[in-house]
Tab-separated table of C-alpha atoms and ligand atoms in Angstrom:
chain	number	residue	atom	x	y	z
A	1	MET	CA	-71.931	-4.373	-4.839
A	2	GLY	CA	-71.672	-5.056	-8.333
A	3	ASP	CA	-70.901	-8.442	-9.808
A	4	ARG	CA	-68.198	-11.116	-9.197
A	5	ILE	CA	-65.729	-10.984	-11.476
A	6	VAL	CA	-62.420	-12.537	-12.393
A	7	VAL	CA	-59.309	-11.237	-14.162
A	8	THR	CA	-56.793	-13.439	-15.222
A	9	GLY	CA	-53.430	-11.557	-16.038
A	10	GLY	CA	-54.553	-8.580	-13.603
A	11	ALA	CA	-51.149	-7.944	-12.634
A	12	GLY	CA	-50.055	-6.979	-16.172
A	13	PHE	CA	-49.976	-4.037	-18.412
A	14	ILE	CA	-53.827	-4.080	-19.878
A	15	GLY	CA	-55.003	-6.206	-17.282
A	16	SER	CA	-54.169	-4.026	-14.508
A	17	HIS	CA	-55.986	-1.394	-16.263
A	18	LEU	CA	-59.032	-3.538	-16.820
A	19	ALA	CA	-59.099	-4.513	-13.073
A	20	ASP	CA	-58.918	-0.942	-11.663
A	21	ALA	CA	-62.083	-0.120	-14.421
A	22	LEU	CA	-64.223	-3.017	-12.635
A	23	VAL	CA	-63.391	-2.049	-9.115
A	24	ALA	CA	-64.102	1.512	-10.226
A	25	ARG	CA	-67.560	0.299	-11.402
A	26	GLY	CA	-68.341	-1.436	-8.056
A	27	ASP	CA	-67.470	-5.034	-9.215
A	28	GLU	CA	-65.916	-7.698	-6.752
A	29	VAL	CA	-62.781	-8.242	-8.645
A	30	HIS	CA	-60.330	-11.098	-8.093
A	31	VAL	CA	-57.112	-10.947	-9.972
A	32	LEU	CA	-55.599	-14.362	-10.902
A	33	ASP	CA	-51.894	-14.121	-12.148
A	34	ASN	CA	-48.428	-15.596	-11.174
A	35	LEU	CA	-46.380	-12.545	-11.946
A	36	ALA	CA	-44.163	-14.091	-14.527
A	37	THR	CA	-44.349	-10.480	-16.110
A	38	GLY	CA	-46.980	-8.855	-13.894
A	39	ARG	CA	-46.553	-6.724	-10.659
A	40	ARG	CA	-48.140	-7.188	-7.377
A	41	SER	CA	-48.516	-3.465	-7.039
A	42	GLN	CA	-50.330	-2.919	-10.078
A	43	VAL	CA	-53.278	-5.311	-8.907
A	44	PRO	CA	-55.875	-2.075	-7.426
A	45	GLU	CA	-56.345	-2.242	-3.732
A	46	GLY	CA	-59.863	-2.790	-4.198
A	47	ALA	CA	-59.233	-6.331	-5.605
A	48	THR	CA	-58.518	-9.814	-4.065
A	49	PHE	CA	-55.164	-11.252	-5.530
A	50	HIS	CA	-54.662	-14.753	-5.913
A	51	GLU	CA	-51.058	-15.787	-7.021
A	52	LEU	CA	-51.780	-18.762	-9.162
A	53	ASP	CA	-50.500	-20.713	-12.654
A	54	VAL	CA	-53.298	-20.527	-15.095
A	55	SER	CA	-52.221	-24.015	-16.935
A	56	ASP	CA	-52.367	-25.282	-13.133
A	57	VAL	CA	-55.984	-26.723	-14.089
A	58	ASP	CA	-56.701	-28.206	-10.799
A	59	ALA	CA	-55.436	-25.068	-8.827
A	60	VAL	CA	-57.642	-22.954	-11.034
A	61	ALA	CA	-60.627	-25.011	-10.260
A	62	ARG	CA	-60.387	-24.990	-6.819
A	63	LEU	CA	-60.136	-21.453	-6.996
A	64	ALA	CA	-62.950	-20.872	-8.570
A	65	GLU	CA	-64.829	-23.119	-5.919
A	66	GLN	CA	-63.539	-21.107	-3.470
A	67	ILE	CA	-64.527	-17.818	-4.317
A	68	GLY	CA	-68.073	-18.671	-5.282
A	69	PRO	CA	-70.380	-18.085	-8.097
A	70	VAL	CA	-68.541	-15.571	-10.757
A	71	ALA	CA	-70.646	-13.339	-13.128
A	72	ARG	CA	-67.602	-13.393	-15.704
A	73	TRP	CA	-64.014	-14.171	-16.648
A	74	TYR	CA	-61.779	-11.820	-18.184
A	75	HIS	CA	-58.877	-14.051	-19.622
A	76	LEU	CA	-55.965	-12.060	-20.074
A	77	ALA	CA	-53.169	-14.063	-18.502
A	78	ALA	CA	-50.656	-14.957	-21.237
A	79	GLN	CA	-47.080	-15.666	-22.294
A	80	ALA	CA	-47.261	-12.562	-24.669
A	81	ASP	CA	-43.501	-12.532	-25.775
A	82	VAL	CA	-43.712	-13.349	-29.654
A	83	ARG	CA	-39.667	-14.149	-29.475
A	84	VAL	CA	-40.055	-16.223	-26.296
A	85	SER	CA	-42.935	-18.614	-28.006
A	86	VAL	CA	-40.359	-18.904	-31.328
A	87	GLU	CA	-37.943	-20.213	-28.844
A	88	ASP	CA	-39.913	-22.344	-26.710
A	89	PRO	CA	-43.447	-23.137	-28.341
A	90	ALA	CA	-44.159	-25.690	-25.753
A	91	PHE	CA	-43.692	-23.449	-22.862
A	92	ASP	CA	-46.137	-20.852	-24.929
A	93	ALA	CA	-48.814	-23.287	-25.522
A	94	ARG	CA	-48.903	-24.397	-21.941
A	95	VAL	CA	-49.768	-21.018	-20.826
A	96	ASN	CA	-51.733	-19.829	-23.909
A	97	VAL	CA	-53.622	-22.858	-24.731
A	98	ILE	CA	-53.883	-25.162	-21.750
A	99	GLY	CA	-54.010	-21.806	-19.654
A	100	THR	CA	-57.214	-21.080	-21.870
A	101	ILE	CA	-58.608	-24.666	-21.223
A	102	SER	CA	-58.059	-24.332	-17.496
A	103	VAL	CA	-60.201	-21.233	-17.381
A	104	LEU	CA	-62.926	-22.717	-19.616
A	105	ALA	CA	-63.048	-25.277	-17.108
A	106	ALA	CA	-63.057	-23.120	-14.000
A	107	ALA	CA	-65.779	-20.667	-15.738
A	108	ARG	CA	-68.081	-23.587	-16.798
A	109	LEU	CA	-68.555	-24.738	-12.850
A	110	HIS	CA	-70.438	-21.503	-12.567
A	111	GLY	CA	-71.641	-21.188	-16.052
A	112	ALA	CA	-69.604	-17.908	-16.482
A	113	PRO	CA	-68.721	-16.499	-19.534
A	114	VAL	CA	-65.341	-15.748	-20.692
A	115	THR	CA	-64.194	-13.170	-22.757
A	116	PHE	CA	-60.534	-13.428	-24.184
A	117	ALA	CA	-57.876	-11.181	-24.866
A	118	SER	CA	-56.565	-12.569	-28.165
A	119	THR	CA	-54.504	-10.745	-30.904
A	120	GLY	CA	-54.971	-9.347	-34.229
A	121	GLY	CA	-51.772	-8.731	-35.680
A	122	ALA	CA	-50.374	-12.289	-34.648
A	123	ILE	CA	-53.069	-14.161	-36.239
A	124	TYR	CA	-53.516	-12.135	-39.592
A	125	GLY	CA	-49.979	-11.832	-40.390
A	126	GLU	CA	-48.664	-9.573	-43.361
A	127	VAL	CA	-51.642	-7.637	-44.485
A	128	ASP	CA	-51.904	-5.042	-47.451
A	129	ALA	CA	-55.041	-3.218	-46.001
A	130	PRO	CA	-56.527	-3.448	-42.594
A	131	ALA	CA	-57.843	-6.673	-41.823
A	132	ASP	CA	-61.259	-7.347	-40.380
A	133	GLU	CA	-62.109	-10.439	-38.384
A	134	GLU	CA	-62.931	-12.292	-41.627
A	135	HIS	CA	-59.188	-12.368	-42.892
A	136	PRO	CA	-57.358	-15.000	-43.512
A	137	GLN	CA	-55.666	-16.201	-40.202
A	138	LEU	CA	-52.210	-16.985	-40.904
A	139	PRO	CA	-50.473	-16.943	-37.672
A	140	PRO	CA	-46.587	-16.315	-38.153
A	141	SER	CA	-45.460	-17.290	-34.639
A	142	PRO	CA	-46.314	-20.033	-32.317
A	143	TYR	CA	-47.844	-17.345	-29.749
A	144	GLY	CA	-50.457	-16.491	-32.869
A	145	ALA	CA	-51.067	-20.221	-33.294
A	146	ALA	CA	-51.544	-20.385	-29.569
A	147	LYS	CA	-54.170	-17.505	-29.279
A	148	LEU	CA	-56.070	-18.850	-32.204
A	149	ALA	CA	-56.280	-22.169	-30.589
A	150	GLY	CA	-57.603	-20.689	-27.310
A	151	GLU	CA	-60.239	-18.871	-29.719
A	152	VAL	CA	-61.221	-22.414	-31.080
A	153	PHE	CA	-61.649	-23.839	-27.636
A	154	LEU	CA	-63.791	-20.653	-26.441
A	155	ALA	CA	-65.967	-21.591	-29.585
A	156	GLN	CA	-66.493	-25.233	-28.834
A	157	ASP	CA	-67.044	-24.649	-25.454
A	158	SER	CA	-69.818	-22.311	-26.234
A	159	ARG	CA	-71.400	-24.932	-28.705
A	160	LEU	CA	-71.367	-27.639	-26.453
A	161	ASN	CA	-72.385	-25.799	-23.291
A	162	GLY	CA	-74.221	-22.945	-24.530
A	163	ALA	CA	-71.668	-20.265	-22.908
A	164	ARG	CA	-71.702	-16.389	-23.762
A	165	HIS	CA	-68.035	-16.345	-24.767
A	166	ALA	CA	-66.338	-13.758	-26.690
A	167	VAL	CA	-63.239	-12.831	-28.257
A	168	VAL	CA	-61.453	-9.137	-28.296
A	169	ARG	CA	-58.238	-9.313	-30.736
A	170	TYR	CA	-55.966	-6.170	-29.625
A	171	ALA	CA	-53.823	-4.368	-32.254
A	172	ASN	CA	-50.565	-3.054	-30.414
A	173	VAL	CA	-51.612	-1.809	-27.355
A	174	TYR	CA	-49.592	0.855	-25.594
A	175	GLY	CA	-49.787	2.909	-22.254
A	176	PRO	CA	-48.605	3.382	-18.792
A	177	ARG	CA	-47.357	0.356	-17.171
A	178	GLN	CA	-46.342	-1.290	-20.618
A	179	ASP	CA	-43.415	-3.894	-20.328
A	180	PRO	CA	-40.950	-3.509	-23.660
A	181	HIS	CA	-41.413	-7.372	-24.474
A	182	GLY	CA	-44.893	-7.102	-25.309
A	183	GLU	CA	-46.652	-6.513	-28.884
A	184	ALA	CA	-46.250	-2.769	-28.601
A	185	GLY	CA	-43.005	-2.884	-26.503
A	186	VAL	CA	-41.335	-0.442	-28.865
A	187	VAL	CA	-43.350	2.341	-27.577
A	188	ALA	CA	-42.017	1.695	-24.117
A	189	ILE	CA	-38.534	1.426	-25.671
A	190	PHE	CA	-39.050	4.540	-27.526
A	191	ALA	CA	-40.206	6.230	-24.299
A	192	GLY	CA	-37.114	4.745	-22.381
A	193	ARG	CA	-34.597	5.840	-24.844
A	194	VAL	CA	-35.768	9.626	-24.853
A	195	LEU	CA	-35.967	9.598	-20.996
A	196	ALA	CA	-32.611	8.590	-21.419
A	197	GLY	CA	-31.130	10.728	-24.124
A	198	ARG	CA	-30.155	7.923	-25.856
A	199	ALA	CA	-30.430	7.073	-29.845
A	200	ALA	CA	-33.386	5.146	-31.070
A	201	THR	CA	-32.506	1.625	-32.429
A	202	ILE	CA	-34.583	1.279	-36.127
A	203	PHE	CA	-34.295	-2.217	-37.369
A	204	GLY	CA	-34.541	-2.002	-41.479
A	205	ASP	CA	-35.605	1.092	-43.079
A	206	GLY	CA	-38.197	2.091	-40.080
A	207	GLU	CA	-41.202	1.710	-42.389
A	208	GLN	CA	-42.683	-1.336	-40.655
A	209	VAL	CA	-46.322	-0.156	-39.607
A	210	ARG	CA	-48.556	-1.129	-36.614
A	211	ASP	CA	-51.729	-0.274	-35.203
A	212	TYR	CA	-51.123	1.505	-32.046
A	213	VAL	CA	-54.339	1.640	-30.008
A	214	TYR	CA	-54.227	3.273	-26.343
A	215	VAL	CA	-54.979	0.993	-23.153
A	216	GLY	CA	-58.005	3.080	-22.050
A	217	ASP	CA	-59.659	2.453	-25.315
A	218	VAL	CA	-58.712	-1.391	-25.152
A	219	VAL	CA	-60.266	-1.473	-21.853
A	220	ALA	CA	-63.533	0.232	-22.882
A	221	ALA	CA	-63.722	-2.091	-25.874
A	222	THR	CA	-63.017	-5.520	-23.814
A	223	ILE	CA	-65.961	-4.645	-20.825
A	224	ALA	CA	-68.268	-3.422	-23.919
A	225	ALA	CA	-67.794	-6.791	-25.466
A	226	ALA	CA	-68.299	-8.685	-22.460
A	227	ASP	CA	-71.492	-6.331	-21.668
A	228	ALA	CA	-73.120	-7.244	-24.898
A	229	ALA	CA	-72.665	-11.066	-24.301
A	230	ALA	CA	-74.280	-10.382	-20.850
A	231	ALA	CA	-77.082	-8.275	-22.342
A	232	GLY	CA	-77.942	-10.627	-25.558
A	233	THR	CA	-77.427	-7.952	-28.038
A	234	ASP	CA	-74.720	-10.024	-29.912
A	235	ASP	CA	-76.953	-12.738	-30.385
A	236	ASP	CA	-76.589	-12.563	-34.095
A	237	LEU	CA	-72.790	-12.795	-34.098
A	238	ARG	CA	-73.537	-16.050	-32.448
A	239	GLU	CA	-75.524	-17.746	-35.242
A	240	GLY	CA	-77.613	-19.640	-33.370
A	241	GLY	CA	-74.505	-21.083	-31.668
A	242	LEU	CA	-72.233	-22.039	-34.482
A	243	ARG	CA	-69.815	-18.954	-33.614
A	244	ILE	CA	-68.726	-16.440	-30.682
A	245	PRO	CA	-68.273	-12.893	-31.273
A	246	VAL	CA	-64.964	-11.684	-32.541
A	247	TYR	CA	-63.853	-7.844	-32.252
A	248	ASN	CA	-60.951	-6.535	-33.689
A	249	VAL	CA	-59.754	-3.542	-31.100
A	250	GLY	CA	-57.406	-1.152	-33.104
A	251	THR	CA	-57.508	2.308	-34.655
A	252	GLY	CA	-56.968	1.171	-38.096
A	253	VAL	CA	-54.242	3.626	-38.639
A	254	ALA	CA	-50.841	2.497	-39.706
A	255	THR	CA	-47.849	4.098	-38.024
A	256	SER	CA	-44.350	3.384	-39.019
A	257	VAL	CA	-41.547	2.952	-36.442
A	258	VAL	CA	-39.762	6.451	-37.849
A	259	GLU	CA	-43.235	8.314	-37.351
A	260	LEU	CA	-43.769	6.629	-34.022
A	261	TRP	CA	-40.009	7.716	-32.938
A	262	ASP	CA	-40.873	11.073	-34.532
A	263	ALA	CA	-43.748	11.480	-32.209
A	264	VAL	CA	-42.110	10.183	-28.972
A	265	GLU	CA	-39.385	12.983	-30.073
A	266	ARG	CA	-41.924	15.773	-30.423
A	267	VAL	CA	-43.873	14.606	-27.430
A	268	HIS	CA	-40.923	14.714	-25.265
A	269	GLY	CA	-39.436	17.726	-26.820
A	270	SER	CA	-36.155	16.367	-27.885
A	271	SER	CA	-33.821	15.471	-30.947
A	272	LEU	CA	-31.691	12.570	-30.928
A	273	GLU	CA	-29.790	10.277	-33.275
A	274	ARG	CA	-31.244	7.212	-34.790
A	275	ASP	CA	-29.334	4.262	-35.315
A	276	PHE	CA	-30.544	1.909	-37.948
A	277	GLN	CA	-29.696	-1.653	-37.533
A	278	PRO	CA	-30.334	-4.514	-40.365
A	279	LYS	CA	-33.507	-5.408	-40.658
A	280	ARG	CA	-34.787	-8.394	-38.220
A	281	GLU	CA	-35.504	-11.796	-40.313
A	282	GLY	CA	-39.106	-12.984	-40.189
A	283	GLU	CA	-40.465	-9.307	-38.895
A	284	ILE	CA	-44.037	-8.422	-40.017
A	285	LEU	CA	-43.851	-5.224	-42.371
A	286	ARG	CA	-47.550	-4.556	-42.215
A	287	SER	CA	-49.911	-4.832	-39.316
A	288	VAL	CA	-53.080	-3.047	-39.096
A	289	ILE	CA	-56.687	-3.912	-38.249
A	290	ASP	CA	-60.069	-2.789	-38.972
A	291	ALA	CA	-62.283	-2.413	-36.067
A	292	SER	CA	-65.364	-1.041	-37.611
A	293	ARG	CA	-67.366	-4.080	-36.039
A	294	ALA	CA	-66.429	-2.927	-32.535
A	295	ARG	CA	-67.093	0.940	-33.094
A	296	THR	CA	-70.575	0.123	-34.556
A	297	ARG	CA	-71.545	-2.972	-32.864
A	298	LEU	CA	-70.193	-2.010	-29.228
A	299	GLY	CA	-70.480	2.040	-29.908
A	300	VAL	CA	-67.014	2.149	-28.599
A	301	SER	CA	-64.422	4.381	-29.765
A	302	PHE	CA	-60.218	3.944	-30.508
A	303	ASP	CA	-60.084	7.734	-30.719
A	304	THR	CA	-57.118	8.553	-27.914
A	305	PRO	CA	-54.716	10.712	-30.228
A	306	LEU	CA	-51.130	8.849	-30.203
A	307	GLU	CA	-49.405	12.070	-28.945
A	308	ASP	CA	-51.810	12.040	-25.969
A	309	GLY	CA	-50.926	8.528	-24.888
A	310	LEU	CA	-47.287	8.721	-25.493
A	311	ALA	CA	-47.373	11.592	-22.976
A	312	ALA	CA	-49.341	9.587	-20.643
A	313	THR	CA	-46.672	6.988	-21.281
A	314	ILE	CA	-43.732	8.901	-21.027
A	315	GLN	CA	-44.817	10.584	-18.089
A	316	TRP	CA	-45.556	7.202	-16.292
A	317	LEU	CA	-42.127	5.758	-16.840
A	318	SER	CA	-40.508	9.137	-16.071
A	319	SER	CA	-42.305	8.855	-12.436
A	320	ARG	CA	-40.713	5.214	-11.804
A	321	ASP	CA	-37.390	4.579	-10.324
A	322	GLU	CA	-36.137	2.267	-13.032
A	323	ALA	CA	-37.538	2.812	-16.446
A	324	PRO	CA	-37.990	-0.877	-17.900
A	325	ALA	CA	-36.574	0.437	-21.112
A	326	SER	CA	-33.206	0.912	-19.784
A	327	ARG	CA	-32.514	-2.368	-19.181
A	328	VAL	CA	-33.046	-3.348	-23.216
B	401	NAD	N1	-49.884	-5.576	-25.404
B	401	NAD	C1	-50.320	-5.708	-26.590
B	401	NAD	O1	-50.095	-5.089	-27.504
B	401	NAD	C2	-51.265	-7.070	-27.088
B	401	NAD	C3	-51.332	-7.228	-28.224
B	401	NAD	C4	-52.487	-8.475	-28.573
B	401	NAD	C5	-52.887	-9.397	-27.613
B	401	NAD	N2	-52.235	-9.001	-26.118
B	401	NAD	C6	-52.877	-9.623	-25.015
B	401	NAD	O2	-53.169	-9.190	-24.167
B	401	NAD	C7	-53.122	-9.858	-22.882
B	401	NAD	C8	-52.666	-8.749	-21.973
B	401	NAD	O3	-51.330	-8.648	-22.095
B	401	NAD	P1	-50.497	-7.285	-21.590
B	401	NAD	O4	-49.701	-6.646	-22.752
B	401	NAD	O5	-50.989	-6.877	-20.450
B	401	NAD	O6	-49.040	-8.574	-21.168
B	401	NAD	P2	-48.500	-8.623	-19.453
B	401	NAD	O7	-47.633	-9.477	-19.605
B	401	NAD	O8	-48.273	-7.137	-19.065
B	401	NAD	O9	-49.634	-9.444	-18.877
B	401	NAD	C9	-49.830	-11.086	-18.844
B	401	NAD	C10	-50.022	-11.165	-17.553
B	401	NAD	O10	-50.418	-12.581	-17.803
B	401	NAD	C11	-49.610	-13.132	-16.190
B	401	NAD	N3	-49.300	-14.586	-16.447
B	401	NAD	C12	-48.399	-14.698	-17.164
B	401	NAD	N4	-48.053	-16.177	-17.488
B	401	NAD	C13	-48.968	-16.933	-16.783
B	401	NAD	C14	-49.551	-17.719	-15.890
B	401	NAD	N5	-49.175	-18.858	-15.955
B	401	NAD	N6	-50.272	-17.886	-14.931
B	401	NAD	C15	-51.191	-16.963	-14.525
B	401	NAD	N7	-50.526	-15.556	-14.955
B	401	NAD	C16	-49.726	-15.388	-15.909
B	401	NAD	C17	-48.421	-11.927	-16.112
B	401	NAD	O11	-47.884	-12.071	-14.917
B	401	NAD	C18	-49.000	-10.972	-16.962
B	401	NAD	O12	-49.531	-10.350	-15.238
B	401	NAD	C19	-52.174	-10.999	-23.305
B	401	NAD	O13	-53.442	-12.001	-23.422
B	401	NAD	C20	-51.936	-10.776	-24.581
B	401	NAD	O14	-51.603	-12.058	-25.205
B	401	NAD	C21	-51.741	-8.203	-26.047
């Protein structure tokens, strides 16, 4: 048996792929999730499922006591819908800030390090060129602000207790099991549209660009960040305890909405209408991140070709009874 691991949000899109990978490498995996957006069916069979609200500090501490010494926590449970955060910032902060504080307190019980799933685009905001980790942090939404606050709490906990925490800042993650409401939701929506033979709705001129990174590459980078923390190969990024390692996770490639729709159509072999609608106020026009640090330091790559990842996503959606995008 490998290490005992907790994955919060392990019933969700990225967390369930992460839990799969950890089970496959022989770890004892505990998934903590309240199924707000996750699905019980996505938790791997080899993992133990705990239905819990991550912001319930006492319940999470009780769980940590109950399962015994944990080697690592991966904290992915989140309210990940930017629009919800704008409508109800207090709810967002309860899940994303209090939830992170709750995980830190539980992990401290056995001195376990936490690897925290943060966000690139929602922290850097509008960018001119691919943003590296030192780019000014200007979160345009309460969601981005809450994620940044979570990072600050990790760093503070690390300074105080010497815990080897790490942060991974994801770009727009896509792939099988993704929900249309996440940061890369447009991929799930477009995939659902081609399967339903319906036109794409494109807001504005469709020239807004994002950095789409495949979920398999994201999982590999997340595990590699935790491995580097455990092996101590990231000590220089800790600067004697002053900082914690932060890694961008993305391709650095800018793909516009129109290019994405073209690629989805190409992969599916269809040619449908485009329904251009007025641009959405406040939408970021350019969000691309520079993941050179993760590539060189962690030895990971983000090279899954967009068309291969889209093919896997469309195939997964078509194998489901009800495509989520058909509800959007
Ligand atoms: N998908 C992306 O493009 C993207 C980009 C940047 C960052 N992230 C981050 O990656 C992580 C995973 O995102 P995802 O896309 O898989 O989203 P997701 O919604 O599929 O996963 C989040 C999981 O957290 C669970 N959850 C929500 N509130 C909870 C609570 N109070 N208690 C316990 N569990 C709770 C949900 O049920 C779900 O299973 C999140 O932290 C998200 O902020 C995602």
